[in-house]
Short mmCIF file of N, CA and C and ligand atoms in Angstrom, two decimals:
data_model
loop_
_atom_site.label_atom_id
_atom_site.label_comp_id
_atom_site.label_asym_id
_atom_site.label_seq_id
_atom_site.Cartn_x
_atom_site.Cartn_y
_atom_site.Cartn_z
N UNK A 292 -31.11 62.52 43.96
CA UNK A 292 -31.23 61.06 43.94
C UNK A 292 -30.51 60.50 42.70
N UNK A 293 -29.68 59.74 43.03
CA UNK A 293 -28.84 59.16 41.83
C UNK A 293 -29.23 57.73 41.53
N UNK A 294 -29.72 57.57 40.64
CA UNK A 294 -30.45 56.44 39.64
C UNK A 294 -28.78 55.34 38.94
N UNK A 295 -29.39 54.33 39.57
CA UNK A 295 -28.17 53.30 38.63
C UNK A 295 -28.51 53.03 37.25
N UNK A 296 -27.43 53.21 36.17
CA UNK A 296 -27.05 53.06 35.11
C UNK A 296 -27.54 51.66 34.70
N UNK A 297 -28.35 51.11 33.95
CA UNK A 297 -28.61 50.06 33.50
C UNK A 297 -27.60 49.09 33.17
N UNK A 298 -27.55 47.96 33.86
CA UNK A 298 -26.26 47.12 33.18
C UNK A 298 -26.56 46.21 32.29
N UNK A 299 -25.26 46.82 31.70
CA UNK A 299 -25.19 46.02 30.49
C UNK A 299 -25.89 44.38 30.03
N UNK A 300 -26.31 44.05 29.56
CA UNK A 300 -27.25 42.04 29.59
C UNK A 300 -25.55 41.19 29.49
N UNK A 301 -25.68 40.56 30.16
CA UNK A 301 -24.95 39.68 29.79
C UNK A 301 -25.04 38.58 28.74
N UNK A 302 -23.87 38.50 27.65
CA UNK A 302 -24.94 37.26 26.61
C UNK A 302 -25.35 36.16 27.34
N UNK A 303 -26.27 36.04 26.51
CA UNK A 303 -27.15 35.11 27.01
C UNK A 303 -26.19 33.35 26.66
N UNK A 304 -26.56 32.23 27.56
CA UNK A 304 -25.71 31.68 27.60
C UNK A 304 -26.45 30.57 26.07
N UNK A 305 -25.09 29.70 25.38
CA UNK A 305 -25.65 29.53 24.37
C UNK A 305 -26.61 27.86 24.84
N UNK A 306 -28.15 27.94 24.97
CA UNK A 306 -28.69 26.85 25.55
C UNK A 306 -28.21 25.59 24.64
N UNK A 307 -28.68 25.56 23.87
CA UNK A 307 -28.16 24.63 22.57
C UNK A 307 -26.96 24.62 21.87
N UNK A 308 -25.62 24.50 23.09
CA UNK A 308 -24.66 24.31 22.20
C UNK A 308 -24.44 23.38 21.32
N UNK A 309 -23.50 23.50 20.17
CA UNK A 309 -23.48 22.82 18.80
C UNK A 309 -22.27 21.55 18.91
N UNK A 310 -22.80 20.40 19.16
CA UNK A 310 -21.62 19.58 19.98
C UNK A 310 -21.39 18.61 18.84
N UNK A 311 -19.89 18.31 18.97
CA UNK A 311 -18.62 17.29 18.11
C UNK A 311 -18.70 15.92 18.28
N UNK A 312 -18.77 15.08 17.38
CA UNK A 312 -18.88 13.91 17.81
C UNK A 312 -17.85 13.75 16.57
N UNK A 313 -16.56 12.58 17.73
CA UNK A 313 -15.70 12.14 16.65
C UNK A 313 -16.24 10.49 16.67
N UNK A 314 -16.42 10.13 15.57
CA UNK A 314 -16.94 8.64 15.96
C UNK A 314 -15.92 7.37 15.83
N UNK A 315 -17.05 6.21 16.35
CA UNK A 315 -16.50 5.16 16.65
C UNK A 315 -15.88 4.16 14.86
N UNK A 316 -15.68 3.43 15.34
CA UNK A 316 -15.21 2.88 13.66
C UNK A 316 -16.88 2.32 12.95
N UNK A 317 -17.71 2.40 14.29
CA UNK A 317 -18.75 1.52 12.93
C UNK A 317 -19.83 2.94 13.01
N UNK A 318 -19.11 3.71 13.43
CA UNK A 318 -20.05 5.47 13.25
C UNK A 318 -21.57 5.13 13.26
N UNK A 319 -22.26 4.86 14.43
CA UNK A 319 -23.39 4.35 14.48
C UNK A 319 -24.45 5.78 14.67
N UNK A 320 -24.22 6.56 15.22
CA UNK A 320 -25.13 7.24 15.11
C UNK A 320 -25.58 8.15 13.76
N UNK A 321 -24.33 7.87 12.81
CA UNK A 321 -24.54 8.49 11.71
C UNK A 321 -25.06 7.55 10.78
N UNK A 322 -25.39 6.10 11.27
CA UNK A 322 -25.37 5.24 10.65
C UNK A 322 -27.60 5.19 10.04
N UNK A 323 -27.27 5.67 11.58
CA UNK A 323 -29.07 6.18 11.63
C UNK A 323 -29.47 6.93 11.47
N UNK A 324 -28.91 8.03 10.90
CA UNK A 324 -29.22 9.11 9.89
C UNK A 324 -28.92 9.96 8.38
N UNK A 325 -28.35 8.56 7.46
CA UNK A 325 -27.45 8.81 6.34
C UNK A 325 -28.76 9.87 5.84
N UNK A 326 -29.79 10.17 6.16
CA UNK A 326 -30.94 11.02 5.38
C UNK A 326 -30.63 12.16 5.46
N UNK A 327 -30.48 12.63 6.81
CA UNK A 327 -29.50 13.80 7.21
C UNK A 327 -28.57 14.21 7.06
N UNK A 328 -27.28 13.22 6.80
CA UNK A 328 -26.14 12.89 6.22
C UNK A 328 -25.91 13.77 4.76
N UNK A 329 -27.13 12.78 4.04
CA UNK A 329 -27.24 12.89 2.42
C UNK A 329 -27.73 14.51 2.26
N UNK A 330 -28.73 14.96 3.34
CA UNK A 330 -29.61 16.30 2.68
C UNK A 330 -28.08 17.18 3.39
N UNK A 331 -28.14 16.96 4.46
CA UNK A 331 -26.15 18.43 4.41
C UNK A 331 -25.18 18.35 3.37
N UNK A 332 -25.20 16.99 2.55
CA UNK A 332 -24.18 17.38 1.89
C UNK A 332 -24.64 17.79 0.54
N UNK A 333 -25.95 17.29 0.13
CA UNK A 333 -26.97 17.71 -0.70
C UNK A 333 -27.09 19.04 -0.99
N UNK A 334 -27.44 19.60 0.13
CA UNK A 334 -27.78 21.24 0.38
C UNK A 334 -26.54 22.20 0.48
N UNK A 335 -25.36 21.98 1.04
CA UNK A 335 -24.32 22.52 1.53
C UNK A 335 -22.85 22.50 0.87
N UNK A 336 -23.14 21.48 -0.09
CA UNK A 336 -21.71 21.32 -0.73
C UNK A 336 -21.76 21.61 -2.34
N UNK A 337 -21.15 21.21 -3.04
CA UNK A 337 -21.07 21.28 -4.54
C UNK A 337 -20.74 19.97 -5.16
N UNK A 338 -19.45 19.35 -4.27
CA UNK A 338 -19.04 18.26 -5.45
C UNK A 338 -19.34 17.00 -4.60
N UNK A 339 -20.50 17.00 -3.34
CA UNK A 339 -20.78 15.31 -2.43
C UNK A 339 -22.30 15.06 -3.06
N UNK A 340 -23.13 16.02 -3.81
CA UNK A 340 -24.34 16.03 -3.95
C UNK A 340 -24.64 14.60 -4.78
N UNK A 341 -25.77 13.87 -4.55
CA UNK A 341 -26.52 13.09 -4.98
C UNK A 341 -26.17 11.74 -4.57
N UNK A 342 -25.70 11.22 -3.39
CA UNK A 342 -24.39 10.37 -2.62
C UNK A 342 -26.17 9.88 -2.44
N UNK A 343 -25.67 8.19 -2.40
CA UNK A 343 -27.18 7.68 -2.10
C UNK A 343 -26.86 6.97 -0.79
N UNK A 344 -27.81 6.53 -0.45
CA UNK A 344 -27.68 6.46 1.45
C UNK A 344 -26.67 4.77 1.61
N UNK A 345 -26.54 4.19 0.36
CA UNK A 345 -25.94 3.02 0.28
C UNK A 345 -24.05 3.52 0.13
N UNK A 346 -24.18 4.38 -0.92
CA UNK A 346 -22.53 4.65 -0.99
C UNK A 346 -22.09 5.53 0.16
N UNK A 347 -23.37 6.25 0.55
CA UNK A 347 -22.71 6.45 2.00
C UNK A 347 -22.45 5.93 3.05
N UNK A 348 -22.74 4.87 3.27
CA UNK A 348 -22.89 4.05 4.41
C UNK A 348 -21.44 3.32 4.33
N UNK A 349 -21.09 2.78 3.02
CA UNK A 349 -19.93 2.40 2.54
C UNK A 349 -18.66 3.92 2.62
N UNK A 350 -18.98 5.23 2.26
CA UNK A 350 -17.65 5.94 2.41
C UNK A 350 -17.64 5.85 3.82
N UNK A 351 -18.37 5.75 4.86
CA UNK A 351 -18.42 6.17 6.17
C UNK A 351 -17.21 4.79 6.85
N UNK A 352 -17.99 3.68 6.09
CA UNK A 352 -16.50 2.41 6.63
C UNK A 352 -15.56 2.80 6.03
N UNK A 353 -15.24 3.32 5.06
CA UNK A 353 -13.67 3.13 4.31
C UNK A 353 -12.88 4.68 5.01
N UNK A 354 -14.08 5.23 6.23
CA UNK A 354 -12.72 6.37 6.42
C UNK A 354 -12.72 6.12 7.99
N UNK A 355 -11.17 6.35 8.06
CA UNK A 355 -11.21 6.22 9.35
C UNK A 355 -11.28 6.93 10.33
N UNK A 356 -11.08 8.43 9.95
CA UNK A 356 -11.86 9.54 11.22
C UNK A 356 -13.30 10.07 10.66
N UNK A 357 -14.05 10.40 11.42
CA UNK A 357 -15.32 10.89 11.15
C UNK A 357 -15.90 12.02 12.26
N UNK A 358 -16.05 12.95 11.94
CA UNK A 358 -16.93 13.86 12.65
C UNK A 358 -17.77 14.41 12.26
N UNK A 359 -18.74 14.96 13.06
CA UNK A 359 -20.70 15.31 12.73
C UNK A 359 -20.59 15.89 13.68
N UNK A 360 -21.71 17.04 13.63
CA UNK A 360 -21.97 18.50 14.18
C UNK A 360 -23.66 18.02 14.66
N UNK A 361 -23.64 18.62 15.99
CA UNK A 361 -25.08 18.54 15.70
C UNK A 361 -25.39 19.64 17.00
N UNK A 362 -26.31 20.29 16.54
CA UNK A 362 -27.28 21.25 17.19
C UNK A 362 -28.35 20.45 17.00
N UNK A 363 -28.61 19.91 18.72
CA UNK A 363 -29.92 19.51 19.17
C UNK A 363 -29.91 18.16 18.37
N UNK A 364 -30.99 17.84 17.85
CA UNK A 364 -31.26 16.43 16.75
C UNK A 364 -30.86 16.71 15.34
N UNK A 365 -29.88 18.29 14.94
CA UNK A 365 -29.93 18.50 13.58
C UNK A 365 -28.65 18.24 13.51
N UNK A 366 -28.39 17.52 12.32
CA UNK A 366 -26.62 17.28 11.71
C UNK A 366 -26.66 18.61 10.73
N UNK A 367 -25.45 19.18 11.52
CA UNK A 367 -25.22 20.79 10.97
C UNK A 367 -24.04 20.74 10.56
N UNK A 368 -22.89 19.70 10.38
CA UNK A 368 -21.66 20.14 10.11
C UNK A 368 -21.35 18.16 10.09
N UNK A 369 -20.15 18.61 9.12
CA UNK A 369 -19.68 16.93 8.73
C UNK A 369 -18.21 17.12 8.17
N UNK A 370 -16.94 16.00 8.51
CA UNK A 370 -16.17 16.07 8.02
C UNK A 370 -15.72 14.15 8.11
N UNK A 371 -14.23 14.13 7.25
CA UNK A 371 -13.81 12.66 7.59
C UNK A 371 -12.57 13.04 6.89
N UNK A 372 -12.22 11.70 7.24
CA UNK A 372 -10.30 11.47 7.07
C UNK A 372 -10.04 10.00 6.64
N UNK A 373 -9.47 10.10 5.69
CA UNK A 373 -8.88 8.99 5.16
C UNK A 373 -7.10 8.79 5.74
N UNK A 374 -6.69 7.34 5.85
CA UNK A 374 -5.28 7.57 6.84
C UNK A 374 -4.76 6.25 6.14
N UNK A 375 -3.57 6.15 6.19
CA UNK A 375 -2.72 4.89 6.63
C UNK A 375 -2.26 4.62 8.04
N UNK A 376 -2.23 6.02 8.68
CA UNK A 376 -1.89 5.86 10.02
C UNK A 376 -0.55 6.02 10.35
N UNK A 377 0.25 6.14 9.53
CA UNK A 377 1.97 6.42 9.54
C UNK A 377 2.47 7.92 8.70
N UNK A 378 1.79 7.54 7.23
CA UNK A 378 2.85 8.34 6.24
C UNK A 378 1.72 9.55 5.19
N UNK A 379 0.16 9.01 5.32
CA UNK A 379 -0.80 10.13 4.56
C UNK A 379 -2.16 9.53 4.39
N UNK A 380 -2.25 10.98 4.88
CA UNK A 380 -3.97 11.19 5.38
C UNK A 380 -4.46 12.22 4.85
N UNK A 381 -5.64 11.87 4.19
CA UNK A 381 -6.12 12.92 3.51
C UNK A 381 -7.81 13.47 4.03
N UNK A 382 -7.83 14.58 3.90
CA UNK A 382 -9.11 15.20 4.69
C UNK A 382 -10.29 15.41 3.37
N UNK A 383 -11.68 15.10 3.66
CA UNK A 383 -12.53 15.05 2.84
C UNK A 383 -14.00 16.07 3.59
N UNK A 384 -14.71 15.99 2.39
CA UNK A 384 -16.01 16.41 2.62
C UNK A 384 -16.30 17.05 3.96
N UNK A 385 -15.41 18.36 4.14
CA UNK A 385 -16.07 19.22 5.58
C UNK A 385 -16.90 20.13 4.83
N UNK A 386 -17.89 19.98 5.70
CA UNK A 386 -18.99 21.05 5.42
C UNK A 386 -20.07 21.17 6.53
N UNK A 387 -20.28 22.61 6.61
CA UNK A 387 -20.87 23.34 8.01
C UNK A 387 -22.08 23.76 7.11
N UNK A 388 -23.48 23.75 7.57
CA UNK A 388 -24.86 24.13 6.99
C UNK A 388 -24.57 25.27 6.96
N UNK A 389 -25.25 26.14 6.09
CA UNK A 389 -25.31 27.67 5.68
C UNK A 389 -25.38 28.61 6.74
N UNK A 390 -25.96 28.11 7.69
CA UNK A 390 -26.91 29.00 9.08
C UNK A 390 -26.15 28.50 9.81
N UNK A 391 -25.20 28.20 9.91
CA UNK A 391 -23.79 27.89 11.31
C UNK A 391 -22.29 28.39 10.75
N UNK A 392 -22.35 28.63 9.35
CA UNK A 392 -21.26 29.45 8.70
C UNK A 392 -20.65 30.62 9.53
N UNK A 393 -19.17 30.47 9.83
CA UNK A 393 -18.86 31.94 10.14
C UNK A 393 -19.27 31.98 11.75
N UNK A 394 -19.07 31.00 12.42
CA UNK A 394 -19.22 31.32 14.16
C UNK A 394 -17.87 29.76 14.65
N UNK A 395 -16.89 29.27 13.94
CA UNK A 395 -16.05 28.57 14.25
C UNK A 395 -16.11 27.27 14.29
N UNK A 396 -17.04 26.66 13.73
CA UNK A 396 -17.56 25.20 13.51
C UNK A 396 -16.66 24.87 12.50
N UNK A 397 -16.57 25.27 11.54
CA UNK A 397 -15.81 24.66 10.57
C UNK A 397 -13.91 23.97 10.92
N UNK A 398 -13.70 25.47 11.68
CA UNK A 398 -12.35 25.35 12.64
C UNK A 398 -12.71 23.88 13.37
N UNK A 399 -13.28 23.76 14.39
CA UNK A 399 -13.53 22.80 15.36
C UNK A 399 -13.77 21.28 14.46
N UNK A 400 -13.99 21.07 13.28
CA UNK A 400 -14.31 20.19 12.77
C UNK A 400 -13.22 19.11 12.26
N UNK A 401 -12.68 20.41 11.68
CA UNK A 401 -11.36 20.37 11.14
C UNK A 401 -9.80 19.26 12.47
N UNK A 402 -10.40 20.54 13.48
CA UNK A 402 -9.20 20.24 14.34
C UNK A 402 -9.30 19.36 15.18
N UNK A 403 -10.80 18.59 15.25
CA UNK A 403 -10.95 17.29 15.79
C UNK A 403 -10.64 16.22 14.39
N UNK A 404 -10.78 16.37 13.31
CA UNK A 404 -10.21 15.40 12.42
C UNK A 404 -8.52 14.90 12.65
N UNK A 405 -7.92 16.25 12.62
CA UNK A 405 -6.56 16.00 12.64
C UNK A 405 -6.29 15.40 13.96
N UNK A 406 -7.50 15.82 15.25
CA UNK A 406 -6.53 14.72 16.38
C UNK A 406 -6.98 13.83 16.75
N UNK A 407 -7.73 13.32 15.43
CA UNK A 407 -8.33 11.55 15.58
C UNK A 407 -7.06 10.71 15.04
N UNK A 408 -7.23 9.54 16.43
CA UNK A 408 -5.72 8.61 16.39
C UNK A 408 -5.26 8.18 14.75
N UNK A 409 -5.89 8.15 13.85
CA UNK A 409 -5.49 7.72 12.58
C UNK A 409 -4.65 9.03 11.46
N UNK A 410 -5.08 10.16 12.55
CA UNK A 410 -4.18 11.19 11.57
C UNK A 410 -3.27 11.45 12.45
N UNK A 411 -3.47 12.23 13.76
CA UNK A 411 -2.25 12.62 14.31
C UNK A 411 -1.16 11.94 14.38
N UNK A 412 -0.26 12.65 13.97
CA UNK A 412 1.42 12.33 13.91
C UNK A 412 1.56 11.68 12.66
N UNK A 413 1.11 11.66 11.72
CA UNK A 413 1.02 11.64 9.85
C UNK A 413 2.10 12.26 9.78
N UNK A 414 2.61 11.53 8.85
CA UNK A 414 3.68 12.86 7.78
C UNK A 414 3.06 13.98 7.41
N UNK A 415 2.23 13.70 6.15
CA UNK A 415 1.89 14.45 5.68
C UNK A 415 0.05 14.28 5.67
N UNK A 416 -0.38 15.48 5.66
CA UNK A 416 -1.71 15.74 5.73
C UNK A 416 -2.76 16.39 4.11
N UNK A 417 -3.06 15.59 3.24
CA UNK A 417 -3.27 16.45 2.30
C UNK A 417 -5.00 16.82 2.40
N UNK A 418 -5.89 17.77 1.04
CA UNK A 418 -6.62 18.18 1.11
C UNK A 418 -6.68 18.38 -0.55
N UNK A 419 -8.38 18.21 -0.65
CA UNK A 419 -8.61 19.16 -2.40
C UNK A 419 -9.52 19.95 -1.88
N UNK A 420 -9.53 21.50 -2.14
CA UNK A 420 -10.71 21.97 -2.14
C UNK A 420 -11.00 23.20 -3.20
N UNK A 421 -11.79 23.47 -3.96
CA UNK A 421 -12.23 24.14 -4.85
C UNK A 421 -12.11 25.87 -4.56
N UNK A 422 -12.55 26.24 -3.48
CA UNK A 422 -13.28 27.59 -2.78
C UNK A 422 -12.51 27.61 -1.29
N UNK A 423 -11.97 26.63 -0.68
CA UNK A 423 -11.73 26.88 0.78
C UNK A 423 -10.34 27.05 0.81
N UNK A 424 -9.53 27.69 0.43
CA UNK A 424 -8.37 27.88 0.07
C UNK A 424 -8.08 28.40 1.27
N UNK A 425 -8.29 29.59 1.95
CA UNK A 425 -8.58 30.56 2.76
C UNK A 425 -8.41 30.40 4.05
N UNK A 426 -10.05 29.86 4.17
CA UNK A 426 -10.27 29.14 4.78
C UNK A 426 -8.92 27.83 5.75
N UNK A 427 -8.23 26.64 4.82
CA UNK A 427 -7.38 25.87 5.25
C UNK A 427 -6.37 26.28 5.61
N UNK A 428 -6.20 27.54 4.68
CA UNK A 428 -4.66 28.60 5.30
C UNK A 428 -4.92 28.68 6.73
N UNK A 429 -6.14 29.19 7.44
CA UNK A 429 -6.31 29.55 8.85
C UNK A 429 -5.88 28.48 9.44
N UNK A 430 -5.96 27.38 8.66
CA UNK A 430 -5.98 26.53 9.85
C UNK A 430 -4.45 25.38 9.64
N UNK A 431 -3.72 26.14 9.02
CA UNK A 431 -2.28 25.53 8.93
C UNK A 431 -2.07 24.92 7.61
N UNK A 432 -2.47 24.96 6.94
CA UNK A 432 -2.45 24.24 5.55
C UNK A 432 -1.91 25.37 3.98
N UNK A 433 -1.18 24.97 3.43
CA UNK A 433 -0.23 25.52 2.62
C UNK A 433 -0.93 24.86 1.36
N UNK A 434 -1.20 26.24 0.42
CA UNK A 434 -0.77 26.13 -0.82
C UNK A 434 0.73 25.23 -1.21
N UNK A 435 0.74 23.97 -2.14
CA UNK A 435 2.25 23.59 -2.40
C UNK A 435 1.96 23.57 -4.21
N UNK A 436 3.20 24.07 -5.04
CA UNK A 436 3.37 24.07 -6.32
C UNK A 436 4.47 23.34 -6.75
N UNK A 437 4.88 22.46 -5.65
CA UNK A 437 5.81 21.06 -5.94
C UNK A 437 4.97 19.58 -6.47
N UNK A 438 3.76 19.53 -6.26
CA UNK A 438 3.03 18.73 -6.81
C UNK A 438 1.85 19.08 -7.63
N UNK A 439 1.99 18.00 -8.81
CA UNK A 439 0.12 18.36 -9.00
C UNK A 439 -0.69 17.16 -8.93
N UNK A 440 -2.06 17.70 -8.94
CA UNK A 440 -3.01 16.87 -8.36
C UNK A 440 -3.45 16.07 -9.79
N UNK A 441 -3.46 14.85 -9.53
CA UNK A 441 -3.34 13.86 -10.95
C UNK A 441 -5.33 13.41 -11.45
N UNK A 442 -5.79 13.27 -11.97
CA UNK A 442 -7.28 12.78 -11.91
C UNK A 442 -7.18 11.72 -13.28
N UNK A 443 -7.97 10.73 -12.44
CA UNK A 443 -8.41 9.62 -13.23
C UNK A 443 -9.78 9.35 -13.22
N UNK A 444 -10.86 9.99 -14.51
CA UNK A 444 -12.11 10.11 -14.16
C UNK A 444 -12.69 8.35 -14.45
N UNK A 445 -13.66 8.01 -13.53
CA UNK A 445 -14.11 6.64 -13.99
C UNK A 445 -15.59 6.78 -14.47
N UNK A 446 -16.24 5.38 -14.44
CA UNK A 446 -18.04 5.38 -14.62
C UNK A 446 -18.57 5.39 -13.19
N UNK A 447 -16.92 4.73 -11.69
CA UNK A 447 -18.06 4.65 -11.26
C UNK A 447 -18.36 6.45 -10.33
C1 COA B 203 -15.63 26.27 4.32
C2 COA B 203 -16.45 25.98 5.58
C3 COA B 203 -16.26 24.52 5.98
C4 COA B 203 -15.95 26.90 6.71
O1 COA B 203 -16.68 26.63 7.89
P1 COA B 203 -17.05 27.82 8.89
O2 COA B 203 -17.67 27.23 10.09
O3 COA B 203 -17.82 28.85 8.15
O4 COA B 203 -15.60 28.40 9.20
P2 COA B 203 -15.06 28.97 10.60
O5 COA B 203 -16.07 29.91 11.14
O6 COA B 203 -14.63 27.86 11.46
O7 COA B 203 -13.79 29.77 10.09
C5 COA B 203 -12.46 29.53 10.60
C6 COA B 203 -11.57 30.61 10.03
O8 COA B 203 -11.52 30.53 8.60
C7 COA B 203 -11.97 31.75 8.00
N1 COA B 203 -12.75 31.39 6.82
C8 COA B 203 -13.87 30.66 6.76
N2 COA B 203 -14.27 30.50 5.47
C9 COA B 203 -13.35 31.15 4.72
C10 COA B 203 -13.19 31.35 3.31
N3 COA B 203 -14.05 30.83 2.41
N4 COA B 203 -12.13 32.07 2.88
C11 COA B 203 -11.23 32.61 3.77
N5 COA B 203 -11.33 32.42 5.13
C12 COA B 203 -12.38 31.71 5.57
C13 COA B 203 -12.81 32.41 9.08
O9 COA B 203 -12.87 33.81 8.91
C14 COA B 203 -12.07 32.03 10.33
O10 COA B 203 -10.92 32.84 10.47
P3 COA B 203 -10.37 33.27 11.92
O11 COA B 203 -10.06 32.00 12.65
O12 COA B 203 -9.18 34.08 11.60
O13 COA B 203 -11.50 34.00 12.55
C15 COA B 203 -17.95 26.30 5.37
O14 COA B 203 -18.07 27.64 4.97
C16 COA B 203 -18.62 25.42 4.35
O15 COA B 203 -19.06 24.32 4.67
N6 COA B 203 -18.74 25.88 3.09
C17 COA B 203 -19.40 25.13 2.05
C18 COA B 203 -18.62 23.91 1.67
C19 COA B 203 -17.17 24.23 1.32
O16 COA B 203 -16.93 25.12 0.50
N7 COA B 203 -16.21 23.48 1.93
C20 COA B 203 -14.78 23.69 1.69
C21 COA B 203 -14.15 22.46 1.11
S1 COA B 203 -14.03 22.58 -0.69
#
């Protein structure tokens, strides 16, 4: 009597996928959760920490692409884009929660920024980042040593 071989499980399908929202210009659903907003970038970043729910509400108008991550009711991932819309656009504050690190969110965040109508077809696309060097290489972005990055520290 020949006994069938156990098959293999199939993965299991992911119930709670982790879905993209590129938003509208008055970014309303993020508008109703700068708390959530504030504790990801609070918890997850280094240089957005202590952003109060007022100056956020204000960076959220002054950029013109915006995307948010969310698994279920949780904001797990955040990015935005600053544009002129012709000649340079610059990419800000992406950041994926600790516990979604390393499964392609960060990629996806990224690559819905660049094909929100205010960046795609830019000249040029810039970026600062401290640690994600690596990281931006994957995703088309060049080290350049033709420029340097200028800083003018203020009060505010
Ligand atoms: C950096 C960050 C946004 C990456 O998000 P993520 O969801 O973990 O990244 P992904 O899983 O989408 O990775 C995409 C690719 O980049 C690579 N990668 C991710 N982080 C990397 C790093 N720090 N260095 C080198 N490569 C990296 C991945 O291996 C993957 O490569 P692959 O496409 O060849 O498989 C996330 O780790 C994060 O929020 N970190 C804390 C905040 C931060 O440092 N932000 C960077 C701006 S300064």
């Amino acid at each position: 009597m020949s006994t069938t071989p156990p098959r293999p499980e199939a993965p299991a399908p992911d119930a709670d996928p982790v879905r993209l929202i590129r938003h509208g210009p008055r970014c309303l659903r993020l508008r109703w959760r700068l708390e959530a907003l504030r504790a990801l970038l609070d918890g997850h970043s280094f240089w957005a920490t202590g952003r109060s729910q007022a100056q956020l509400r204000r960076m959220l108008a002054g950029s013109q692409v915006v995307v948010s991550a969310w698994r279920g009711n949780a904001l797990v991932g955040f990015g935005r884009a600053t544009s002129d819309g012709v000649f340079r656009a610059v990419l800000w504050d992406v950041v994926v929660a600790e516990d979604e690190q390393g499964r392609g969110l960060g990629r996806r965040i990224v690559e819905e920024l660049l094909a929100g109508p205010a960046v795609a077809g830019v000249e040029r696309i810039y970026l600062m980042t401290t640690s994600g060097q690596g990281f931006y290489e994957r995703l088309g972005f060049s080290q350049t040593q033709s420029q340097q990055l200028m800083l003018k520290k203020t009060s505010g």
